[in-house]
């Protein structure tokens, strides 16, 4: 065994978060990784079928086939200056109860388009209707355009807000704003993923929407920022009921997003780097429309790498014959939604 004379490095010299260091084996493995199912030309429809099945395998469950029976109860029903809001509770055997807000705009004629609204790492779905977590009868501005449902109602669009697993009323610990880690790691030990389970919840919500006479089922969209945007991407890729996808501050190539800093474990999918990059995942939504939203200064994926990833997505949409259905909106700030910039295009496509 040979030996060497070590330097006297600074205390941070062995920090694995410092990228492109010769002793970071993860960095070397990332450089060698090739997504085996990435789209590289040819029959797009055939690729979609194979890639979608690979994605289902990686998630550890098939959200599209979650067809168990469920019941929905009304918790409260209140008028709102923009229409009417109900709080619902969806209950299915073997699943955790799922709170939802069902928001209908005033003075509009059914059937209506509807957006499924997903909060990310916030205090929960209450942000979407601009009320306090502790008291839903008290208004409280959400900030950073997170009041998705109110934006919908102002524009004559219905909204269904669902509480994602690990957030808000479904968090693991009452002492913390949100606690995804324990829930996500338990799912991984079971051969599942938390993001896959969240998509299965979206599928249940879509099934409930299909029975609502006020809903135009050909015009169901999904929107969310950060962790809500991540679920939106996977749901759009796998669920046939979703017509329009609006992921915000959640899109980009794996290397430029999930490998640039610490991210919540709830969005990781085992082995994905060897199978599909995120532009491939979102391309499974094609030829249905998508509006990718981001921020120039977003820590997750800022302007330049976001545009590069979008070019990849646009190439795949072009192969699907749907380049005109693929749109990018970039705001000037950071990790937030940009309502004024995004909604004109959303309304054109919904």
XYZ file of C-alpha atoms in Angstrom:
350
model
C 0.000 0.000 0.000
C 1.450 3.344 -1.048
C 1.267 6.478 1.066
C 1.156 10.225 0.470
C 1.792 13.409 2.382
C -1.552 15.137 3.046
C -2.028 18.872 2.784
C -3.427 20.877 5.666
C -6.864 21.597 4.286
C -9.382 23.997 5.751
C -12.124 22.500 7.889
C -14.590 22.674 4.979
C -12.325 20.968 2.456
C -14.110 17.639 2.728
C -17.598 19.101 2.573
C -19.456 17.015 -0.082
C -21.766 19.936 -0.847
C -18.807 21.747 -2.439
C -19.285 20.638 -6.028
C -16.677 19.391 -8.522
C -14.124 18.299 -5.939
C -11.924 15.376 -7.014
C -12.806 13.415 -3.863
C -16.572 13.766 -4.248
C -17.580 10.325 -5.543
C -21.195 11.446 -6.049
C -20.018 14.122 -8.459
C -18.055 11.534 -10.421
C -21.045 9.183 -10.542
C -23.332 11.991 -11.684
C -20.928 12.825 -14.497
C -21.078 9.203 -15.666
C -24.840 8.760 -15.306
C -26.904 8.508 -18.477
C -30.716 8.491 -18.355
C -31.402 5.274 -20.239
C -34.982 6.227 -21.145
C -34.318 9.828 -22.209
C -36.000 10.740 -25.490
C -33.412 10.715 -28.272
C -35.636 10.869 -31.318
C -37.862 8.421 -33.129
C -41.477 7.468 -32.492
C -42.577 9.764 -29.671
C -45.788 7.874 -28.887
C -43.910 4.596 -28.485
C -41.303 6.259 -26.276
C -44.062 7.788 -24.126
C -45.600 4.407 -23.351
C -42.264 2.896 -22.300
C -41.080 5.936 -20.374
C -44.356 6.284 -18.478
C -44.140 2.675 -17.311
C -40.534 3.233 -16.219
C -41.683 6.269 -14.211
C -44.436 4.238 -12.544
C -41.847 1.614 -11.579
C -39.556 4.260 -10.075
C -42.369 5.816 -8.030
C -43.186 2.437 -6.540
C -46.908 2.556 -7.317
C -49.230 3.380 -10.186
C -51.270 6.470 -9.232
C -53.476 6.052 -12.322
C -54.703 2.671 -11.084
C -55.666 3.832 -7.578
C -59.359 3.011 -8.033
C -60.480 2.239 -4.496
C -63.840 3.513 -3.255
C -63.971 6.752 -1.300
C -66.437 9.031 0.488
C -66.468 12.825 0.856
C -67.923 14.752 3.787
C -68.578 18.505 4.078
C -66.749 20.042 7.056
C -68.038 23.580 6.486
C -69.678 25.629 3.730
C -69.238 29.420 3.574
C -70.005 32.268 1.186
C -67.024 34.251 -0.020
C -66.782 37.648 -1.675
C -65.644 35.829 -4.848
C -68.127 32.951 -4.687
C -68.431 30.032 -2.301
C -65.926 27.783 -0.505
C -66.532 24.386 1.070
C -64.078 22.466 3.198
C -64.304 18.757 2.387
C -62.786 15.598 3.805
C -62.077 12.713 1.438
C -61.881 9.307 3.122
C -60.837 6.048 1.448
C -60.223 2.642 3.073
C -56.549 2.140 3.883
C -55.594 5.755 3.145
C -55.108 8.799 5.343
C -57.988 11.275 5.266
C -57.407 14.145 2.802
C -58.764 17.659 3.530
C -59.727 19.764 0.494
C -61.245 23.170 -0.287
C -63.813 23.251 -3.092
C -64.076 26.804 -4.453
C -66.754 27.932 -6.900
C -66.760 31.431 -8.449
C -69.799 33.691 -8.322
C -72.004 34.434 -11.334
C -70.515 31.936 -13.732
C -72.251 29.291 -15.802
C -71.416 25.603 -15.463
C -69.639 23.548 -16.622
C -66.517 25.333 -15.396
C -62.800 24.833 -15.878
C -61.049 23.881 -12.636
C -57.512 24.117 -11.309
C -56.176 21.670 -8.721
C -54.096 23.878 -6.413
C -51.099 22.517 -4.489
C -49.068 24.346 -1.875
C -45.433 23.436 -1.334
C -43.418 23.769 1.881
C -45.750 26.261 3.485
C -48.117 25.963 6.423
C -50.615 24.282 4.107
C -53.520 24.556 1.707
C -55.073 27.395 3.720
C -52.652 29.711 1.881
C -54.549 29.014 -1.354
C -57.706 30.666 0.018
C -55.920 33.348 2.035
C -56.979 32.399 5.577
C -55.208 31.590 8.827
C -54.152 28.036 9.527
C -55.398 28.257 13.116
C -58.748 29.879 12.222
C -60.066 29.497 8.674
C -62.723 32.156 9.297
C -60.033 34.855 9.501
C -58.522 36.260 6.301
C -54.731 36.379 6.033
C -52.860 37.267 2.821
C -50.612 34.446 1.670
C -47.905 36.550 -0.006
C -45.799 35.745 -3.081
C -48.943 34.952 -5.107
C -49.583 31.726 -3.164
C -53.348 32.385 -2.950
C -53.961 30.146 -5.965
C -57.669 29.514 -5.350
C -58.490 33.207 -4.996
C -56.683 33.866 -8.281
C -58.890 31.203 -9.869
C -62.127 32.641 -8.455
C -61.233 36.147 -9.635
C -61.004 34.748 -13.170
C -64.152 32.616 -13.166
C -62.271 29.336 -12.671
C -63.211 26.762 -10.027
C -60.463 25.525 -7.706
C -59.891 22.347 -5.727
C -57.160 22.751 -3.110
C -55.847 19.534 -1.618
C -53.668 19.215 1.460
C -50.527 17.399 0.401
C -49.128 14.647 2.612
C -46.596 16.126 5.031
C -47.929 19.694 4.798
C -50.465 21.706 6.784
C -53.055 19.551 8.515
C -51.283 16.410 7.257
C -47.825 17.206 8.662
C -46.131 14.702 10.941
C -45.454 17.015 13.868
C -47.545 19.826 15.340
C -44.360 21.576 16.441
C -43.109 22.143 12.903
C -44.368 24.016 9.853
C -44.043 20.850 7.798
C -42.196 17.597 8.306
C -41.825 15.489 5.201
C -38.701 13.567 6.154
C -40.164 10.858 8.377
C -43.103 10.302 6.034
C -40.870 10.206 2.943
C -38.371 7.800 4.476
C -41.112 5.423 5.613
C -42.439 5.378 2.051
C -38.969 4.550 0.713
C -38.616 1.669 3.178
C -41.879 0.305 1.758
C -40.594 0.554 -1.814
C -42.794 3.599 -2.443
C -42.165 7.345 -2.717
C -43.938 10.243 -1.050
C -44.258 12.133 -4.344
C -45.894 9.045 -5.879
C -48.370 8.887 -2.985
C -49.111 12.584 -3.461
C -49.867 11.941 -7.129
C -52.213 9.112 -6.086
C -54.043 11.682 -3.930
C -54.358 13.964 -6.964
C -55.857 11.055 -8.875
C -58.500 10.610 -6.152
C -59.243 14.330 -6.405
C -59.640 14.006 -10.193
C -62.060 11.123 -9.701
C -64.122 13.255 -7.323
C -64.126 16.129 -9.828
C -65.417 13.785 -12.536
C -68.661 13.418 -10.561
C -69.249 17.159 -10.099
C -71.858 18.591 -12.487
C -70.271 22.051 -12.242
C -66.986 20.795 -13.739
C -65.931 20.640 -17.373
C -63.820 17.484 -17.125
C -62.023 18.330 -20.378
C -60.600 21.459 -18.697
C -58.928 20.240 -15.503
C -55.593 21.876 -14.747
C -53.052 21.557 -11.967
C -50.810 24.246 -10.484
C -48.377 24.530 -7.587
C -45.167 26.185 -6.480
C -42.017 24.423 -5.256
C -43.126 21.115 -3.664
C -46.554 21.730 -5.166
C -44.961 22.180 -8.557
C -43.027 18.926 -8.197
C -46.249 17.006 -7.590
C -47.822 18.881 -10.516
C -45.073 17.628 -12.855
C -45.475 13.969 -11.902
C -49.276 14.173 -11.861
C -49.328 15.749 -15.316
C -47.017 13.012 -16.597
C -49.168 10.151 -15.288
C -52.806 11.232 -14.976
C -54.915 11.317 -18.118
C -57.546 13.538 -16.485
C -55.211 16.542 -16.327
C -55.410 18.831 -19.341
C -53.111 21.708 -18.330
C -49.986 21.635 -16.135
C -48.593 24.781 -14.463
C -45.539 23.795 -12.375
C -43.788 26.741 -10.718
C -40.204 26.921 -9.375
C -39.835 23.150 -9.597
C -38.592 22.426 -13.120
C -35.054 21.922 -14.425
C -32.543 19.205 -15.196
C -31.639 17.035 -12.209
C -28.021 18.211 -12.231
C -29.015 21.888 -12.140
C -31.667 21.507 -9.433
C -31.543 18.542 -7.059
C -27.733 18.406 -7.140
C -27.059 22.113 -6.481
C -27.985 22.139 -2.791
C -30.057 20.582 -0.064
C -33.614 19.719 -1.129
C -36.428 18.112 0.809
C -36.383 14.314 0.755
C -40.068 14.298 -0.264
C -39.141 14.996 -3.911
C -36.435 12.382 -4.409
C -37.131 9.285 -6.512
C -34.600 6.415 -6.254
C -32.472 5.830 -9.326
C -34.143 8.474 -11.478
C -30.822 9.857 -12.697
C -30.299 6.563 -14.556
C -33.737 6.534 -16.180
C -35.345 9.891 -17.010
C -34.367 13.529 -16.613
C -37.085 15.949 -15.511
C -37.706 17.358 -19.030
C -38.456 13.760 -20.070
C -40.886 13.363 -17.166
C -42.847 16.510 -17.973
C -42.771 15.639 -21.695
C -45.008 12.674 -20.858
C -47.790 15.258 -20.542
C -47.506 16.065 -24.262
C -49.354 16.937 -26.410
C -51.456 18.517 -23.649
C -50.433 22.109 -22.770
C -47.939 23.148 -20.123
C -46.923 26.521 -18.685
C -43.609 26.309 -16.822
C -43.168 29.175 -14.346
C -39.859 30.178 -12.770
C -37.840 33.050 -11.352
C -34.613 34.587 -12.625
C -33.207 34.460 -9.089
C -34.813 31.192 -7.983
C -32.368 29.174 -5.869
C -33.820 25.898 -7.159
C -33.341 26.604 -10.852
C -32.550 30.190 -11.919
C -33.062 31.707 -15.324
C -30.212 30.294 -17.444
C -30.442 26.582 -16.487
C -34.241 26.854 -16.442
C -34.242 28.010 -20.062
C -31.862 25.201 -21.018
C -34.171 22.629 -19.443
C -37.150 24.226 -21.151
C -35.370 23.927 -24.513
C -35.127 20.172 -23.815
C -38.830 20.071 -23.030
C -39.728 22.077 -26.119
C -37.716 19.654 -28.290
C -39.798 16.769 -26.949
C -43.054 18.683 -27.438
C -41.987 19.396 -31.001
C -41.496 15.652 -31.525
C -45.053 15.178 -30.244
C -46.288 17.724 -32.808
C -47.252 20.142 -30.019
C -44.515 22.796 -29.804
C -47.177 25.519 -29.569
C -48.560 23.907 -26.392
C -45.298 24.354 -24.446
C -44.729 27.725 -22.735
C -42.273 29.329 -20.306
C -42.891 32.293 -17.990
C -39.976 33.704 -16.000
C -40.438 36.362 -13.336
C -37.706 38.753 -12.161
C -37.409 37.517 -8.558
C -36.903 34.250 -6.692
C -38.754 31.170 -5.442
C -42.391 32.205 -5.853
C -45.354 32.153 -8.235
C -45.868 35.003 -10.717
C -49.617 35.369 -11.125
C -49.752 38.445 -13.361
C -47.285 36.906 -15.817
C -48.667 33.364 -15.828
C -52.443 33.784 -15.833
C -52.906 35.301 -19.323
C -51.322 32.195 -20.841
C -53.155 29.862 -18.434
C -56.511 31.278 -19.489
C -55.589 30.893 -23.157
C -54.884 27.188 -22.643
C -57.349 26.063 -19.969
